[in-house]
Each structure stands twice: as structure tokens, then as C-alpha cells.
Amino acid sequence: MLSRPELGPLVTFVPNKKLPVYSWFYYKEGFSRDFVIQMFEEFDLEPNPEKTVLDPFMGVGTTLVASREYGVTSYGFDVSPLAVFASRVKTRNYDIEELRRWKDWLFKQKFYKVDAEVSGLVKRAFNRHILDDVLFFREIITGIPDEKVRDFFLLALINSANKCSYAFKDGAVLKFRKRPVPPLREMLKRTIKKMIKDLERIKFKPVPAYASVGDARQIDLEDNSIDMIVTSPPYLNKIEYTKVYSIEMELFFPHMRVSNLIHSAIGLDAKVSEEDILELSKYLDPKDPLVAFHYFKDMKQALHEMFRVLKPGGVCLIVVGNGCFPHKVIESDVILGQMAEEIGLILKDIWVANQRWCMKNRTAKVGLLRESVVVLEKP
Ligand SMILES: C[S@@+](CC[C@H](N)C(=O)[O-])C[C@H]1O[C@@H](n2cnc3c(N)ncnc32)[C@H](O)[C@@H]1O
């Protein structure tokens, strides 16, 4: 185990907040562009379209956007259609003049009131004027025939609606605070202008990035096809990603059911049999919470898949946080390293990027909680 505190800020989303394109969708759970690029450089990944990178827990596509900047072909999968949508919009090529023309067209459209059924949750999140504007622009934008242009403006609208909302994400829960909010039309105009400017600033190489809905436990890729994996799965203390995005899902992905998504997420789906418990007791105590058994059962399947798709000599970097529970800290980094070795990967190192105390009842220290990078290689 090696202490690498310089990686601490890089395994968070914070450095992305100021970067063109990376910042188009704020994802608290993400890591940064600089982490991905630094890993490519440390492991001498050649910037070459024939080199392949995978993120099986893609989130909003940080690994894929960085791969496009660096010049390698990339693949990403996520169970959340919202995350996949954001990743796709961020990794495409655009005709900037065409976007400008559509922007002018968009703001020339005359407002009318759209009659739409919305839930109590959505009503709570917006004042009436903002909601009317969101529904109006949603209708206008979804009528744009070109998918690329439509998705680009829709992501801008999702972003703008968030900034004009009373709702905010506090860890795994949605909270509401009435406050003065800026007019949506202005926010949308500003957001689109900035996104177009970002496209002029970012320098993408002519390499493809494939973002798809998919499950890390069953990766839709050939055996021995990937040079490097840079990824971060859900953490044991934060396996539920979907509920805080309920408003976005209802307004912009109404055909997707949040309950279905939850069931495909790591740690929330697995059925744990007596046999599994026996097998997992190598890593866990019987007293450990059931969620830990579910989580590591799923993660073992995901590790099997990562092993399968990696080329011999390929490197796999997994950013993960340990689990904080009242009775103990569950060391996810060590357990994943152990599991990976049993599967056949070589555990090269565990780099500790961040450490903080795991507290019980906010007063008693249970133990140190690490956020680490598990460094693996396929022999
Ligand atoms: C820690 S986040 C990854 C963030 C990403 N590194 C970024 O910078 O945006 C973990 C992601 O795993 C996804 N996820 C959960 N279960 C999954 C599964 N079974 N297969 C694929 N993705 C899954 C969640 O939806 C979430 O987006």
C-alpha cells in the first residue's frame, strides 16, 4: 500500500467543474480528467487509435472524454440512461455553425403553455414560471429532427433546469430549498453559449468513443480486447445513484422506470444464497451487513468481466472508497485486490489517495476510511 495524497483531489469531480465539456453535467460521484490523463501517462499508454480503453462504470463519461483528448479508442457502459446520455453528448463531434443556427432558431420560438402531467416531486422542485418554461423548451427541443443537435440542447436544458430548481442533491437524498432563482430562458441561453464555446476550446483527436447502456457484470466486448481500464464503481456506502436523479428522469426520460434501473445497479440486485455467503466469508464476517455481501458478489462478477476483456499485459485501475459502518470499516480496496488475485489478475499496488475518519454517531471514531486506487494487471 502506497500513500499518494497528490491523487486525492484528482479522484474527485471537482477539477472537472471548470473544464470545457467535462463540466456539462455535474456528477458528484465522478473522478477528474486529470486523473485519467495522468494514469494514461504513468502507464505509457500510446496515443494511438488502435489502443483501447474501457470504463465499465462510466458515469458521465470522464474516461471517454479524456480518451478523445488523448487519442485512444474508448468504450464505456453504465446502467443509468441519464449517465449514458450525458456521456454521448460530451463525446460527439459537432458542426458548430449548425448548433449556432439552431440556437438562434430556438430563442425565436414564441412561448406557449404546454399542458403536461407532472408529479408532486417536480411541482415542488420548480416555481410555476420555471416549470412552464422547462416544459415549453422540452417540447420545442424534442421536435428538432437531428438527434445530435436535439441531444445537445436537451443536455443544456437539463443542466439549466437544475440551476433554476429548488431541489438539490445532498448525498443520496434530494432536498428542497425555496430561493430566488434565475429565469430559465436566460440560464438556457447562457448554458448553450458556453457549451458551444467549449466545443471550440476542446481539442479532440479523431478517435471513436462508444458510450452504451450496459451492465459491468456482463460487458458487451470481446475477450482480450482492451489495453487499459480506468474506472470507479459505486462505493459500498453509496450504491444508490438513481433516486437523486428522479426529477431529471421524469422530465427527460419518462419512458424509463427508475425502479428498473435500481435493480441493475451494483449491490442492489444480487440474490445472495447460502453458498455465496460461504464463498464471501473469505472476505467478510457473518456479522457484516447484508449489503456488503450483495456488493462484493456483484463486484466479483464485474472483476471477472474486466479480467476477460483485458489483453494480457493490460492494466486495470479501480478507484474505490471503503465502507463505513458502525461496527467497523470494510476495506473494499483490500477485498477487491484479493478477489482480483483469485480471478487471475496481479495486484500491483493499492494507492491511498484520501483518508478520513469513519465516525459512529458523529462522535466516536470507528477507523480510518480510505479512498484508493487498486492497481491490477493481467498476466
Ligand atoms: C462512481 S460512478 C462513476 C463515475 C465516473 N468515473 C465519472 O467520472 O463520471 C459509478 C457509476 O456506476 C454505475 N453503475 C452502477 N451499477 C452498475 C452496473 N451494474 N453496471 C454498470 N454501471 C453501473 C452508476 O450508475 C454510476 O454512474
Tab-separated table of C-alpha atoms in Angstrom, residues 144-332:
chain	number	residue	atom	x	y	z
A	144	ILE	CA	-35.619	19.014	-33.504
A	145	PRO	CA	-35.186	16.275	-36.147
A	146	ASP	CA	-31.409	15.804	-35.908
A	147	GLU	CA	-30.576	13.576	-32.924
A	148	LYS	CA	-27.170	15.105	-32.254
A	149	VAL	CA	-28.486	18.671	-32.196
A	150	ARG	CA	-31.540	17.635	-30.187
A	151	ASP	CA	-29.477	15.831	-27.527
A	152	PHE	CA	-27.021	18.724	-27.261
A	153	PHE	CA	-29.817	21.202	-26.483
A	154	LEU	CA	-31.588	18.730	-24.222
A	155	LEU	CA	-28.466	18.341	-22.069
A	156	ALA	CA	-28.251	22.139	-21.896
A	157	LEU	CA	-31.888	22.219	-20.769
A	158	ILE	CA	-31.343	19.528	-18.110
A	159	ASN	CA	-28.402	21.499	-16.788
A	160	SER	CA	-30.268	24.808	-16.834
A	161	ALA	CA	-33.361	23.339	-15.186
A	162	ASN	CA	-31.124	22.063	-12.374
A	163	LYS	CA	-29.693	25.514	-11.840
A	164	CYS	CA	-33.173	27.046	-11.654
A	165	SER	CA	-34.550	24.410	-9.301
A	166	TYR	CA	-35.395	24.399	-5.602
A	167	ALA	CA	-34.176	20.811	-5.417
A	168	PHE	CA	-30.595	19.887	-4.665
A	169	LYS	CA	-28.720	16.654	-4.161
A	170	ASP	CA	-27.399	16.066	-0.685
A	171	GLY	CA	-25.512	12.772	-0.754
A	172	ALA	CA	-28.037	10.105	-1.616
A	173	VAL	CA	-31.108	12.273	-0.933
A	174	LEU	CA	-32.933	15.062	-2.710
A	175	LYS	CA	-33.596	18.140	-0.626
A	176	PHE	CA	-35.608	21.277	-1.376
A	177	ARG	CA	-34.919	24.903	-0.552
A	178	LYS	CA	-37.048	27.791	-1.776
A	179	ARG	CA	-34.730	30.516	-3.014
A	180	PRO	CA	-34.617	33.225	-5.663
A	181	VAL	CA	-33.841	31.509	-8.953
A	182	PRO	CA	-32.682	32.997	-12.269
A	183	PRO	CA	-35.071	32.958	-15.259
A	184	LEU	CA	-34.791	29.690	-17.183
A	185	ARG	CA	-34.671	31.284	-20.634
A	186	GLU	CA	-31.598	33.337	-19.682
A	187	MET	CA	-29.925	30.396	-17.986
A	188	LEU	CA	-30.515	28.211	-21.043
A	189	LYS	CA	-29.146	30.870	-23.375
A	190	ARG	CA	-26.030	31.244	-21.253
A	191	THR	CA	-25.542	27.484	-20.935
A	192	ILE	CA	-25.825	26.865	-24.675
A	193	LYS	CA	-23.460	29.727	-25.435
A	194	LYS	CA	-20.911	28.287	-23.028
A	195	MET	CA	-21.285	24.751	-24.370
A	196	ILE	CA	-20.682	25.960	-27.932
A	197	LYS	CA	-17.627	27.900	-26.782
A	198	ASP	CA	-16.363	24.752	-25.029
A	199	LEU	CA	-16.516	22.886	-28.323
A	200	GLU	CA	-14.176	25.462	-29.784
A	201	ARG	CA	-11.791	25.068	-26.858
A	202	ILE	CA	-11.576	21.298	-26.514
A	203	LYS	CA	-9.195	19.521	-28.859
A	204	PHE	CA	-10.492	16.077	-29.662
A	205	LYS	CA	-8.427	13.598	-31.675
A	206	PRO	CA	-10.129	11.666	-34.493
A	207	VAL	CA	-10.801	8.585	-32.337
A	208	PRO	CA	-14.160	6.981	-31.555
A	209	ALA	CA	-15.773	6.827	-28.100
A	210	TYR	CA	-18.611	4.344	-27.618
A	211	ALA	CA	-20.962	5.041	-24.703
A	212	SER	CA	-23.672	2.423	-24.143
A	213	VAL	CA	-26.222	1.347	-21.602
A	214	GLY	CA	-24.840	-1.846	-20.152
A	215	ASP	CA	-24.024	-3.837	-17.073
A	216	ALA	CA	-20.443	-4.141	-15.818
A	217	ARG	CA	-21.257	-7.701	-14.750
A	218	GLN	CA	-21.790	-8.651	-18.385
A	219	ILE	CA	-19.613	-6.499	-20.598
A	220	ASP	CA	-20.501	-6.483	-24.269
A	221	LEU	CA	-16.908	-6.709	-25.535
A	222	GLU	CA	-14.652	-9.429	-26.924
A	223	ASP	CA	-12.134	-11.323	-24.772
A	224	ASN	CA	-8.601	-9.836	-24.724
A	225	SER	CA	-9.642	-6.629	-26.489
A	226	ILE	CA	-8.786	-3.828	-24.030
A	227	ASP	CA	-5.413	-2.251	-23.232
A	228	MET	CA	-6.414	-0.291	-20.150
A	229	ILE	CA	-9.363	0.026	-17.771
A	230	VAL	CA	-9.814	3.213	-15.752
A	231	THR	CA	-12.944	3.038	-13.662
A	232	SER	CA	-14.715	3.722	-10.403
A	233	PRO	CA	-17.618	1.524	-9.301
A	234	PRO	CA	-20.249	2.614	-6.797
A	235	TYR	CA	-18.814	2.727	-3.281
A	236	LEU	CA	-20.169	0.437	-0.574
A	237	ASN	CA	-21.607	3.424	1.292
A	238	LYS	CA	-23.161	4.872	-1.825
A	239	ILE	CA	-24.603	2.240	-4.090
A	240	GLU	CA	-27.853	4.026	-4.892
A	241	TYR	CA	-27.308	6.553	-7.683
A	242	THR	CA	-30.685	6.806	-9.279
A	243	LYS	CA	-33.168	8.293	-6.834
A	244	VAL	CA	-31.460	11.680	-6.656
A	245	TYR	CA	-31.917	11.943	-10.411
A	246	SER	CA	-35.680	11.237	-10.231
A	247	ILE	CA	-36.595	14.740	-11.424
A	248	GLU	CA	-34.353	14.570	-14.494
A	249	MET	CA	-35.612	11.060	-15.209
A	250	GLU	CA	-39.292	12.020	-15.004
A	251	LEU	CA	-38.946	15.148	-17.121
A	252	PHE	CA	-36.475	13.961	-19.740
A	253	PHE	CA	-36.571	10.157	-19.788
A	254	PRO	CA	-40.237	9.476	-18.986
A	255	HIS	CA	-40.202	6.038	-20.621
A	256	MET	CA	-37.513	4.748	-18.201
A	257	ARG	CA	-38.610	3.437	-14.848
A	258	VAL	CA	-36.299	4.350	-12.001
A	259	SER	CA	-37.274	1.147	-10.191
A	260	ASN	CA	-35.956	-0.964	-13.101
A	261	LEU	CA	-32.654	0.877	-13.083
A	262	ILE	CA	-32.157	0.399	-9.392
A	263	HIS	CA	-32.366	-3.334	-9.884
A	264	SER	CA	-29.498	-3.448	-12.303
A	265	ALA	CA	-27.157	-1.417	-10.112
A	266	ILE	CA	-24.251	-2.963	-8.268
A	267	GLY	CA	-25.142	-4.163	-4.792
A	268	LEU	CA	-28.880	-3.668	-5.179
A	269	ASP	CA	-29.748	-6.587	-7.363
A	270	ALA	CA	-27.847	-9.665	-6.314
A	271	LYS	CA	-29.610	-12.523	-4.618
A	272	VAL	CA	-27.224	-13.933	-2.067
A	273	SER	CA	-27.514	-17.673	-1.463
A	274	GLU	CA	-26.071	-19.729	1.423
A	275	GLU	CA	-23.352	-20.787	-0.994
A	276	ASP	CA	-22.482	-17.157	-1.797
A	277	ILE	CA	-22.292	-16.325	1.898
A	278	LEU	CA	-19.886	-19.196	2.406
A	279	GLU	CA	-17.772	-18.078	-0.539
A	280	LEU	CA	-17.799	-14.432	0.583
A	281	SER	CA	-16.892	-15.316	4.159
A	282	LYS	CA	-13.291	-15.325	2.924
A	283	TYR	CA	-13.565	-11.543	2.834
A	284	LEU	CA	-16.446	-10.689	5.171
A	285	ASP	CA	-17.637	-11.594	8.675
A	286	PRO	CA	-21.086	-13.095	9.121
A	287	LYS	CA	-21.849	-10.006	11.234
A	288	ASP	CA	-21.223	-7.657	8.322
A	289	PRO	CA	-24.316	-6.051	6.778
A	290	LEU	CA	-26.085	-7.938	4.015
A	291	VAL	CA	-25.462	-5.068	1.609
A	292	ALA	CA	-21.737	-5.867	1.762
A	293	PHE	CA	-22.436	-9.446	0.654
A	294	HIS	CA	-24.569	-8.183	-2.249
A	295	TYR	CA	-21.961	-5.609	-3.200
A	296	PHE	CA	-18.975	-7.939	-3.258
A	297	LYS	CA	-20.882	-10.676	-5.051
A	298	ASP	CA	-21.642	-8.209	-7.840
A	299	MET	CA	-18.141	-6.746	-7.814
A	300	LYS	CA	-16.625	-10.204	-8.189
A	301	GLN	CA	-18.659	-10.719	-11.350
A	302	ALA	CA	-17.552	-7.313	-12.619
A	303	LEU	CA	-13.897	-8.204	-11.877
A	304	HIS	CA	-14.290	-11.472	-13.807
A	305	GLU	CA	-15.507	-9.463	-16.761
A	306	MET	CA	-12.683	-6.931	-16.505
A	307	PHE	CA	-10.208	-9.829	-16.457
A	308	ARG	CA	-11.855	-11.407	-19.502
A	309	VAL	CA	-11.824	-8.298	-21.712
A	310	LEU	CA	-8.295	-7.123	-20.794
A	311	LYS	CA	-5.422	-8.013	-23.105
A	312	PRO	CA	-2.529	-9.879	-21.481
A	313	GLY	CA	-0.293	-7.167	-20.045
A	314	GLY	CA	-3.309	-4.818	-19.820
A	315	VAL	CA	-3.689	-2.578	-16.774
A	316	CYS	CA	-6.821	-2.038	-14.683
A	317	LEU	CA	-7.185	0.891	-12.270
A	318	ILE	CA	-10.140	0.909	-9.896
A	319	VAL	CA	-10.898	3.964	-7.774
A	320	VAL	CA	-12.875	2.869	-4.742
A	321	GLY	CA	-13.798	4.049	-1.253
A	322	ASN	CA	-14.001	1.796	1.777
A	323	GLY	CA	-17.279	1.225	3.603
A	324	CYS	CA	-18.039	2.992	6.872
A	325	PHE	CA	-20.304	1.028	9.246
A	326	PRO	CA	-20.981	1.495	12.963
A	327	HIS	CA	-19.147	-1.710	13.891
A	328	LYS	CA	-16.162	-1.433	11.529
A	329	VAL	CA	-14.615	-0.157	8.334
A	330	ILE	CA	-14.983	-2.613	5.466
A	331	GLU	CA	-11.816	-2.390	3.395
A	332	SER	CA	-13.181	-2.528	-0.142
